[in-house]
CSV table of C-alpha atoms and ligand atoms in Angstrom, one decimal:
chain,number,residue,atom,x,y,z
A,1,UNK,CA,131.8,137.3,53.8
A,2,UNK,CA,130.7,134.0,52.4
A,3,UNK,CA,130.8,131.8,55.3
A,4,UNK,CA,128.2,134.0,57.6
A,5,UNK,CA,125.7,134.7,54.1
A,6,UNK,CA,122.5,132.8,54.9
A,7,UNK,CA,122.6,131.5,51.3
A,8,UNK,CA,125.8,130.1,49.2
A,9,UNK,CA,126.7,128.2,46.3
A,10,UNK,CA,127.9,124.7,46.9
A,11,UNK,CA,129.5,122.7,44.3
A,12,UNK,CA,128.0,119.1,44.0
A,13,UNK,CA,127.8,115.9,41.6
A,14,UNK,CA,125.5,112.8,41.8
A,15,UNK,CA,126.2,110.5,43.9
A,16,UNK,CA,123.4,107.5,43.2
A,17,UNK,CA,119.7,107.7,42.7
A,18,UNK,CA,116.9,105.9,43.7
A,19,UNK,CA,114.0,105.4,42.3
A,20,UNK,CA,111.3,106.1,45.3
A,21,UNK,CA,108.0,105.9,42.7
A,22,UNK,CA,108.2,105.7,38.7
A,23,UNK,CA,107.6,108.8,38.2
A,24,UNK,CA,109.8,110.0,41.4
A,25,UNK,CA,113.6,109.8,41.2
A,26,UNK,CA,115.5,110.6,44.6
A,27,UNK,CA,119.3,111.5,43.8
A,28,UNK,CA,121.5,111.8,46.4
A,29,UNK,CA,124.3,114.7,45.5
A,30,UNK,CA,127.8,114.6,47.5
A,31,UNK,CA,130.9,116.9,47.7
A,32,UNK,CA,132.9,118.5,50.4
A,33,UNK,CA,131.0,121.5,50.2
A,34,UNK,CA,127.7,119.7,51.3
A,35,UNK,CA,129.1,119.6,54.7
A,36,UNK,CA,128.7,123.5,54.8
A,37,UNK,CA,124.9,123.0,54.1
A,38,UNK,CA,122.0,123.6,56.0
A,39,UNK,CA,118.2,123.3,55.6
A,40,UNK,CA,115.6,125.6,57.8
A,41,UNK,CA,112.5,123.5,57.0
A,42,UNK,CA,110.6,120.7,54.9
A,43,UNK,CA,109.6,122.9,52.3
A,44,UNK,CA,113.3,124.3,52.3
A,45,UNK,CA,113.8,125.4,48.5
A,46,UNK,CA,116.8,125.2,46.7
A,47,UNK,CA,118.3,126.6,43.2
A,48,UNK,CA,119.7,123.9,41.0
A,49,UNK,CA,121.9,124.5,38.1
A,50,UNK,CA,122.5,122.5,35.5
A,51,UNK,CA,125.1,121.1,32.7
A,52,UNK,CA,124.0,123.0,29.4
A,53,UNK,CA,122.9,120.4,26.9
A,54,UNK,CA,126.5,120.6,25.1
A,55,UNK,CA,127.7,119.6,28.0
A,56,UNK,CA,129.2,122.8,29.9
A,57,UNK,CA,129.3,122.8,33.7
A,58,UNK,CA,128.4,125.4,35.6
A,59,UNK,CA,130.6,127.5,37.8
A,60,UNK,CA,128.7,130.3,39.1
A,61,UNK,CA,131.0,132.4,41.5
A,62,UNK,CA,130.0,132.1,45.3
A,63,UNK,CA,129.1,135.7,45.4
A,64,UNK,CA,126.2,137.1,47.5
A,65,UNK,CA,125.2,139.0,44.4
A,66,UNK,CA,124.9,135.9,42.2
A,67,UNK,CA,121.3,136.3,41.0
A,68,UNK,CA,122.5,139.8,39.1
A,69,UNK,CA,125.4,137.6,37.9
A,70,UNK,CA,123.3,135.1,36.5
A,71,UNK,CA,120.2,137.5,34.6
A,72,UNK,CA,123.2,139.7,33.2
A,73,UNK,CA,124.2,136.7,31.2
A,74,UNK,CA,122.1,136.0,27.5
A,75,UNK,CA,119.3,133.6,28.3
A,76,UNK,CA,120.9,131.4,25.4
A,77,UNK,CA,124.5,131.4,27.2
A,78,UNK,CA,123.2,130.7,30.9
A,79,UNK,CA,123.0,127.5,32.5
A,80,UNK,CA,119.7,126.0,33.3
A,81,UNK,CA,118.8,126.9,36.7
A,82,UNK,CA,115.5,125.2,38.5
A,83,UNK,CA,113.8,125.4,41.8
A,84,UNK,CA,113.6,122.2,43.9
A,85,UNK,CA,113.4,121.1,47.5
A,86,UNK,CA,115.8,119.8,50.1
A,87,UNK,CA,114.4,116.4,50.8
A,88,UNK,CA,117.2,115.2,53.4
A,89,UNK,CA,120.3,116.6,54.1
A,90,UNK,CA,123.1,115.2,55.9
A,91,UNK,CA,125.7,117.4,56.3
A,92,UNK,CA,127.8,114.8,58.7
A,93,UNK,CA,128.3,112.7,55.8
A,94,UNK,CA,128.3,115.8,53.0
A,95,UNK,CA,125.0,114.2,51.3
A,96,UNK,CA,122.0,116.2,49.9
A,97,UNK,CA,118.8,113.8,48.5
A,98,UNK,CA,116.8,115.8,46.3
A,99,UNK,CA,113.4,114.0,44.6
A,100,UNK,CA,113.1,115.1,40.9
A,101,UNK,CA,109.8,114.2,39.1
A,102,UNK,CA,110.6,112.7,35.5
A,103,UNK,CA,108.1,114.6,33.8
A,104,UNK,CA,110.1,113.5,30.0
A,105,UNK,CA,112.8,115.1,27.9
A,106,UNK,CA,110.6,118.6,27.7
A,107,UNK,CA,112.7,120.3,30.5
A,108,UNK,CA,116.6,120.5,31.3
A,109,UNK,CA,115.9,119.2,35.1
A,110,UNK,CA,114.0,116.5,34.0
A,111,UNK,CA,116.2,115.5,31.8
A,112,UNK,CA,119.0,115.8,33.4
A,113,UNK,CA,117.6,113.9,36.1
A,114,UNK,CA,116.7,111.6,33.6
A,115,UNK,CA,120.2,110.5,32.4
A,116,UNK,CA,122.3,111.7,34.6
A,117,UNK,CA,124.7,109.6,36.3
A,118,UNK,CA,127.3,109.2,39.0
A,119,UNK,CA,130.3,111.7,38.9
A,120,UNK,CA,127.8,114.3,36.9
A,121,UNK,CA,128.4,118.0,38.3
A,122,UNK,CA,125.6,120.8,39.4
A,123,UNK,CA,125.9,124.0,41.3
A,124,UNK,CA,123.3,124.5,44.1
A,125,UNK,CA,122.1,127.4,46.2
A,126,UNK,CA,121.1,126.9,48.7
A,127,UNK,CA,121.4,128.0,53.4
A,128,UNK,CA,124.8,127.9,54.7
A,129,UNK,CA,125.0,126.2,57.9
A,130,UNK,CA,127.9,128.6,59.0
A,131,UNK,CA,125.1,131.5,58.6
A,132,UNK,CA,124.1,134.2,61.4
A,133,UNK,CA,120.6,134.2,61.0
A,134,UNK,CA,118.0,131.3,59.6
A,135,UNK,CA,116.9,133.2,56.0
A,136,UNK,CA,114.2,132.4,54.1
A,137,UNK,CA,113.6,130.0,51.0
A,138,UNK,CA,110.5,128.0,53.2
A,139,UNK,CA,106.9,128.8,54.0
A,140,UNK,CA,106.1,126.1,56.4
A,141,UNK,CA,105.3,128.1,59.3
A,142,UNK,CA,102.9,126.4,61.3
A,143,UNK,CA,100.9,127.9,64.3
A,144,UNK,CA,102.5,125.9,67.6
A,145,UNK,CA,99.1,124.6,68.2
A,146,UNK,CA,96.9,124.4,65.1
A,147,UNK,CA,93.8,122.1,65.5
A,148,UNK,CA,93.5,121.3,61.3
A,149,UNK,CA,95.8,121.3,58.7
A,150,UNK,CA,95.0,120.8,55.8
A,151,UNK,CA,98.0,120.3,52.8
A,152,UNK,CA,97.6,120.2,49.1
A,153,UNK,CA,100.6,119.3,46.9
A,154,UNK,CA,100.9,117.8,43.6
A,155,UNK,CA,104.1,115.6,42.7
A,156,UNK,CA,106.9,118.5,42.6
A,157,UNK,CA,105.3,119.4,46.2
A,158,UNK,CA,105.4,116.0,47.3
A,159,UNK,CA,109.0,115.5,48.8
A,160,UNK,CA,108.1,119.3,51.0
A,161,UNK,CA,104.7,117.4,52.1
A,162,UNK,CA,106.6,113.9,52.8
A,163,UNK,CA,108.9,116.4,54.8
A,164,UNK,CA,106.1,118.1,56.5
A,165,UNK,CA,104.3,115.1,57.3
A,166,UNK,CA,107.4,113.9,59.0
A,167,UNK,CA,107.7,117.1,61.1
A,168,UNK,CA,104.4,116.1,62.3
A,169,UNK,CA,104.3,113.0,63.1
A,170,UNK,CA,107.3,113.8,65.3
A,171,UNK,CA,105.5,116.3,67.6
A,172,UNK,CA,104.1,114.5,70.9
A,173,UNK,CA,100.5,115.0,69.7
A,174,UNK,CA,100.6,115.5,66.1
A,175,UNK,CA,97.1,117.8,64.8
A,176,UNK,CA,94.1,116.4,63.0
A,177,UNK,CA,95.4,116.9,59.0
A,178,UNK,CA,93.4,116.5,56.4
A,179,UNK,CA,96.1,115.6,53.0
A,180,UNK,CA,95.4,115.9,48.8
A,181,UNK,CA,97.6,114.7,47.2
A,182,UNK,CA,97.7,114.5,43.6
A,183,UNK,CA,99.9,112.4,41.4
A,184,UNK,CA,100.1,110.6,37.8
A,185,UNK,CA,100.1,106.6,38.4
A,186,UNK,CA,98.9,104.6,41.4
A,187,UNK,CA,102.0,103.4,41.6
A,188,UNK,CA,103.2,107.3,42.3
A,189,UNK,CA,101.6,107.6,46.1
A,190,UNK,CA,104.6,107.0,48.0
A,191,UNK,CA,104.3,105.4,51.5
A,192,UNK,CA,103.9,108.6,54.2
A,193,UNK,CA,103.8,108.7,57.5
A,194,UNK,CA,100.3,107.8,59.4
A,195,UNK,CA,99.0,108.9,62.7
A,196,UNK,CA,95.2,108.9,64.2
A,197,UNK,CA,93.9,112.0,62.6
A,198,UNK,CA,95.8,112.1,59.4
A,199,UNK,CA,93.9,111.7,56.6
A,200,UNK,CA,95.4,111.3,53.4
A,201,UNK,CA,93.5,111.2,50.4
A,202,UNK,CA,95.7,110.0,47.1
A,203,UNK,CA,93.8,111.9,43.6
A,204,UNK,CA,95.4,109.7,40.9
A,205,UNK,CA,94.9,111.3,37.2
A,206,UNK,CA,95.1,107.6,35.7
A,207,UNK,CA,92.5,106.5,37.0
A,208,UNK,CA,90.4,109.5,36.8
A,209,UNK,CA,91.1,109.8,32.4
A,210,UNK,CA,94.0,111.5,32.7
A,211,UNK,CA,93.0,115.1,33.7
A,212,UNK,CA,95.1,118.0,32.8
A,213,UNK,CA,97.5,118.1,36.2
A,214,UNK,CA,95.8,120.3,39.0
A,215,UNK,CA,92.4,119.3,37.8
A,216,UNK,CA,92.1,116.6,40.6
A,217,UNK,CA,93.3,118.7,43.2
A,218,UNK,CA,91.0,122.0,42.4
A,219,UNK,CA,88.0,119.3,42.3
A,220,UNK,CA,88.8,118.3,45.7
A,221,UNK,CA,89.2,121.4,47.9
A,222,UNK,CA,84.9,121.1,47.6
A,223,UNK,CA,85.6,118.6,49.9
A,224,UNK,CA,88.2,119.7,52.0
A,225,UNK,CA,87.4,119.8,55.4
A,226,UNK,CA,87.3,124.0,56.2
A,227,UNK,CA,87.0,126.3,59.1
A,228,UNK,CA,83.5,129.0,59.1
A,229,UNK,CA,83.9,131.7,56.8
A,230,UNK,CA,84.9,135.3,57.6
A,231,UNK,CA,82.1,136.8,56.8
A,232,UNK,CA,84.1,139.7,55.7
A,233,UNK,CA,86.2,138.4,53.0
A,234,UNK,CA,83.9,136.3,51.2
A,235,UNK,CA,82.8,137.6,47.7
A,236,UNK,CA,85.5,140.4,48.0
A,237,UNK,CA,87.5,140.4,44.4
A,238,UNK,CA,90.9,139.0,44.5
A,239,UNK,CA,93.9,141.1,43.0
A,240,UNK,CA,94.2,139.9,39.5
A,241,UNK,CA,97.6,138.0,38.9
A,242,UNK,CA,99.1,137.4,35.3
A,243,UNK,CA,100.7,133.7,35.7
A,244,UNK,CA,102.6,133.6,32.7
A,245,UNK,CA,104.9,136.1,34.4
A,246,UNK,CA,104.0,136.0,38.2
A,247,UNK,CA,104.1,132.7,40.1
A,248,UNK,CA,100.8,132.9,42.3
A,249,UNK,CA,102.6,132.7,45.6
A,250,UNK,CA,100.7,134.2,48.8
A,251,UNK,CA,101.6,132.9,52.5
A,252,UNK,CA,99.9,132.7,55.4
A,253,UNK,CA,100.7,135.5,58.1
A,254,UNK,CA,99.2,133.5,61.4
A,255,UNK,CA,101.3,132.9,64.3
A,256,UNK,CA,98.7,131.2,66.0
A,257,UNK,CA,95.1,129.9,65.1
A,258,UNK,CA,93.2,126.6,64.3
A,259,UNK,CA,93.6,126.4,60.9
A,260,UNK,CA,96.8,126.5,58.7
A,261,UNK,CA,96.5,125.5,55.1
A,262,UNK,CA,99.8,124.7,52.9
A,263,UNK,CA,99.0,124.3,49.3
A,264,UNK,CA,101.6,123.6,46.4
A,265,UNK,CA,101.2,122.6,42.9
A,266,UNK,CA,100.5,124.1,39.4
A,267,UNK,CA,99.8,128.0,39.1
A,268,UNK,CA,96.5,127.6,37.3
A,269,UNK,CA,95.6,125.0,40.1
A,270,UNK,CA,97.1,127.7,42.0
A,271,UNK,CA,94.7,130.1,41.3
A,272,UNK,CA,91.4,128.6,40.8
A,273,UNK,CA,92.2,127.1,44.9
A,274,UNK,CA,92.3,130.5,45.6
A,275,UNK,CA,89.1,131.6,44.0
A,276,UNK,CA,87.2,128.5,46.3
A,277,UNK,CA,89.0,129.4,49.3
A,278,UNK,CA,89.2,132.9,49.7
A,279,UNK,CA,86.3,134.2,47.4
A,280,UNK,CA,83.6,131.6,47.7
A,281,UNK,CA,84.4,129.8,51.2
A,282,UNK,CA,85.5,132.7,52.8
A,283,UNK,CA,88.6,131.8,54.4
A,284,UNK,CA,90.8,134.0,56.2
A,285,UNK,CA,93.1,134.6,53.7
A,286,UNK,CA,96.1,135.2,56.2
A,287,UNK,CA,95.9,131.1,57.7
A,288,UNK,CA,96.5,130.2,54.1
A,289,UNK,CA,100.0,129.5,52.3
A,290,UNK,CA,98.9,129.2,48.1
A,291,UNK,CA,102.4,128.3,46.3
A,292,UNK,CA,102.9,128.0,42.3
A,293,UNK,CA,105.8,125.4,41.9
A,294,UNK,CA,105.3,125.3,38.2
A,295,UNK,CA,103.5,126.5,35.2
A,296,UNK,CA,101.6,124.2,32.6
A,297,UNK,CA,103.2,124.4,29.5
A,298,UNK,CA,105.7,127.3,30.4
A,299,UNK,CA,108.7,127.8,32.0
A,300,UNK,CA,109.3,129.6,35.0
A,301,UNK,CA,113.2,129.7,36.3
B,1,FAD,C1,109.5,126.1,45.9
B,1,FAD,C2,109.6,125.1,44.8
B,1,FAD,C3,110.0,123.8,45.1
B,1,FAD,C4,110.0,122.8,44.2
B,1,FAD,N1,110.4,121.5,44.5
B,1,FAD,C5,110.4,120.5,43.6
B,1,FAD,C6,110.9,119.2,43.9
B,1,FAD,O1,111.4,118.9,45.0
B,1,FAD,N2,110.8,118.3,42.9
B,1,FAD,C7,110.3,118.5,41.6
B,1,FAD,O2,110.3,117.6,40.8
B,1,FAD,N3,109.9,119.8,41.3
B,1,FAD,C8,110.0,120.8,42.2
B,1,FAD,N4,109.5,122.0,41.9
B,1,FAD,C9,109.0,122.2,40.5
B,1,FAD,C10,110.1,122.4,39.5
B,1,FAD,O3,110.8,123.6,39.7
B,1,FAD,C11,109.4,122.5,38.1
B,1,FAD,O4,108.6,121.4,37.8
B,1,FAD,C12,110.3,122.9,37.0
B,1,FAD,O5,109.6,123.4,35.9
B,1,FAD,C13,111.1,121.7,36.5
B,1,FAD,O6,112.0,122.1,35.5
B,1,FAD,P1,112.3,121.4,34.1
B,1,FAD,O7,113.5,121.9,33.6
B,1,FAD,O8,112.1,119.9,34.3
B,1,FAD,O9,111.1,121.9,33.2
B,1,FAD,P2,110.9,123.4,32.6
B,1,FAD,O10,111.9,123.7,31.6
B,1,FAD,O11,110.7,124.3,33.7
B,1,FAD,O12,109.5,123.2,31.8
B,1,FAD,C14,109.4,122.5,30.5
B,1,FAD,C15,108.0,122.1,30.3
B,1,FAD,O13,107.7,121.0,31.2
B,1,FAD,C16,106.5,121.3,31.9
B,1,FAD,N5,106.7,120.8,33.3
B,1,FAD,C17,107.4,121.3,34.3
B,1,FAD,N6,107.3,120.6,35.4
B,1,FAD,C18,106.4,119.6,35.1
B,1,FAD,C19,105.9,118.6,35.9
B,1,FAD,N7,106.2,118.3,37.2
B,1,FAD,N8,105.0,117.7,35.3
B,1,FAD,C20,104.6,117.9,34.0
B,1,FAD,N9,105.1,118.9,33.2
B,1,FAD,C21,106.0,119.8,33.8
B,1,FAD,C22,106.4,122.8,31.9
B,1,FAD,O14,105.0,123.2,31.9
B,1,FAD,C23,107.0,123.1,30.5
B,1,FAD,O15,106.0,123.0,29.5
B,1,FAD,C24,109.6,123.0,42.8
B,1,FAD,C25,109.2,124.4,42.5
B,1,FAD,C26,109.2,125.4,43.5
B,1,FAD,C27,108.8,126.7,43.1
C-alpha cells in the first residue's frame, strides 16, 4: 500500500529559487503531495525527474516497483531522472528546497535548473512520512560520541555537508571536525555553521588554475588530520572498481569509535581518497563512508 512504503512518488513544481552562491541555485518545490514527505537525514537522497527537452512531463505511476517501470522504458523515451539531496523540508507548509549546482547546459538537471521557472512540474522520489519503518537513501550515520570527524564534499555534496554541519552544531557539545570543502569560485563557499573545533578549510579551483574538479580535494586528504593506522590493512590491495559503470560507494559500518569520515564528490576523486586512506594511511576502512555523487565527463542516472 502506498501510504506505509518507505519511499513514494510525489508530484511537485517550482515554487521560487534562490540563488544561495553563483554557482548554487536553491529551489524551493511545492504541492500538496509535499505534505506527505519526509527526510531521515542531512545526506537524505532523493530521485528527481525531469521535463524531457520537448517539453513532456513526467508521470511516473506511484508504484513500489517504479524503478522496473522506469529501465523497461527506451533510454531515448524516458524522462531524465537525477540524484539530489533534500536540503530542507517542510512538510507543514508542503515545501521541499533542493540546491542544484549550475554546472551549464551539458546536463538535463542543470539545465533545467537553469531556466526553469515558477509553475514548472517534476516528479520526486523520495521517504514517505506516513511510512512504518525509516528506509534508507542516507549514509550519515555517525557514532553517538565520535571525537573527529572529518567531511569531504565537493559542491553537489555541499547542501548534505551544510545539513550535516547543522546536525552538529545542534548537539550540546558538538565533536572536533575537521571540513574540505571544494568549490569553483570564492564566491561559491557558502556561510556554514561555526563552533570551537570546527575547522573548515574552503579549496577554491579559481584560485588554484582551475584544476580538473576533485583535484583539490585528493591534494588535501595529505593533510587531513587522521587517526593511527591499522596496521593490518595498510598496503593490502583494494577491490578493483570500474567507475564508468560502478559509482565507488563504500560506507562506514561503526556504531561507535573516534573517528567517522564522510566523503562526497567526484568518482575519480572518489577513488584515488580511497587509495590515501585505506592503502597508504591505513585507516580502518569500516569508520569511513567514500560516496561518488557524479562522474567527470559521464553520466550516471
Ligand atoms: C547521493 C547523491 C546526492 C546528490 N546531491 C546533489 C545535490 O544536492 N545537488 C547537486 O547539484 N548535485 C547532487 N548530486 C550530483 C548530481 O546527481 C550530478 O551532478 C548529476 O550528474 C547532475 O545531473 P545533470 O543532468 O546536471 O548532468 P549529467 O547529465 O548527469 O551529466 C552531464 C555532464 O555534466 C557533467 N557534470 C555532472 N555534474 C557536474 C558538476 N556538478 N560539475 C561539473 N560537471 C558536472 C558530467 O560529468 C557529464 O559530463 C548528488 C549525487 C548523489 C549520488
Amino acid at each position: 500500500m502506498s501510504h506505509t512504503r518507505p519511499y513514494r512518488i510525489f508530484n511537485a513544481a517550482h515554487a521560487r529559487s534562490e540563488d544561495v552562491t553563483p554557482h548554487l541555485r536553491r529551489i524551493t518545490f511545492s504541492g500538496p503531495d509535499i505534505a506527505e514527505m519526509a527526510t531521515w537525514a542531512p545526506d537524505q537522497r532523493i530521485k528527481i525527474f525531469f521535463p524531457t527537452d520537448d517539453g513532456r512531463i513526467p508521470d511516473m505511476p506511484d508504484r513500489e516497483d517504479w524503478y522496473s517501470i522506469y529501465k523497461s522504458v527506451p533510454v531515448a523515451e524516458r524522462v531524465p531522472m537525477r540524484t539530489y539531496t533534500i536540503r530542507n523540508l517542510r512538510a507543514d507548509q508542503a515545501e521541499v528546497d533542493v540546491e542544484f549546482v549550475l554546472h551549464g547546459e551539458n546536463g538535463p538537471a542543470s539545465r533545467w535548473a537553469t531556466h526553469a521557472k515558477p509553475g514548472d512540474k517534476v516528479q520526486i522520489s523520495a521517504p514517505n512520512r506516513r511510512a512504518e519503518k525509516i528506509g534508507g537513501g542516507f549514509e550519515w550515520k555517525p557514532p553517538a560520541d565520535p571525537r573527529h570527524v572529518l567531511l569531504m564534499a565537493d559542491e553537489t555534496a555541499i547542501p548534505a555537508l551544510a545539513g550535516i554541519l547543522e546536525e552538529l552544531a545542534a548537539r550540546p557539545n558538538p565533536p572536533p571536525c575537521e571540513v574540505f570543502a571544494e568549490v569553483a569560485d570564492r564566491a561559491d563557499a557558502l556561510p556554514l555553521p561555526n563552533w570551537p573545533g570546527l575547522n573548515i578549510h574552503w579549496l577554491i579551483r579559481h584560485e588554484e588554475g582551475d584544476p580538473r574538479p576533485g583535484d583539490l580535494l585528493v591534494a588535501a586528504v595529505e593533510r587531513a588530520k587522521l587517526p593511527a593506522a591499522n596496521a593490518e590493512q595498510a598496503g593490502t590491495e583494494l577491490e578493483a572498481i570500474d567507475i564508468d559503470t560502478t559509482v565507488p560507494w563504500e560506507l562506514a559500518k561503526a556504531t561507535e569509535g573516534a573517528f567517522y569520515a564522510w566523503i562526497a564528490g567526484e568518482s575519480e576523486a572518489i577513488m584515488s581518497i580511497r587509495r590515501t586512506l585505506i592503502k597508504e594511511r591505513g585507516i580502518d576502512r569500516s569508520l569511513l563512508n567514500l560516496m561518488g555523487y557524479w562522474r567527470f565527463g559521464k553520466v550516471y542516472e
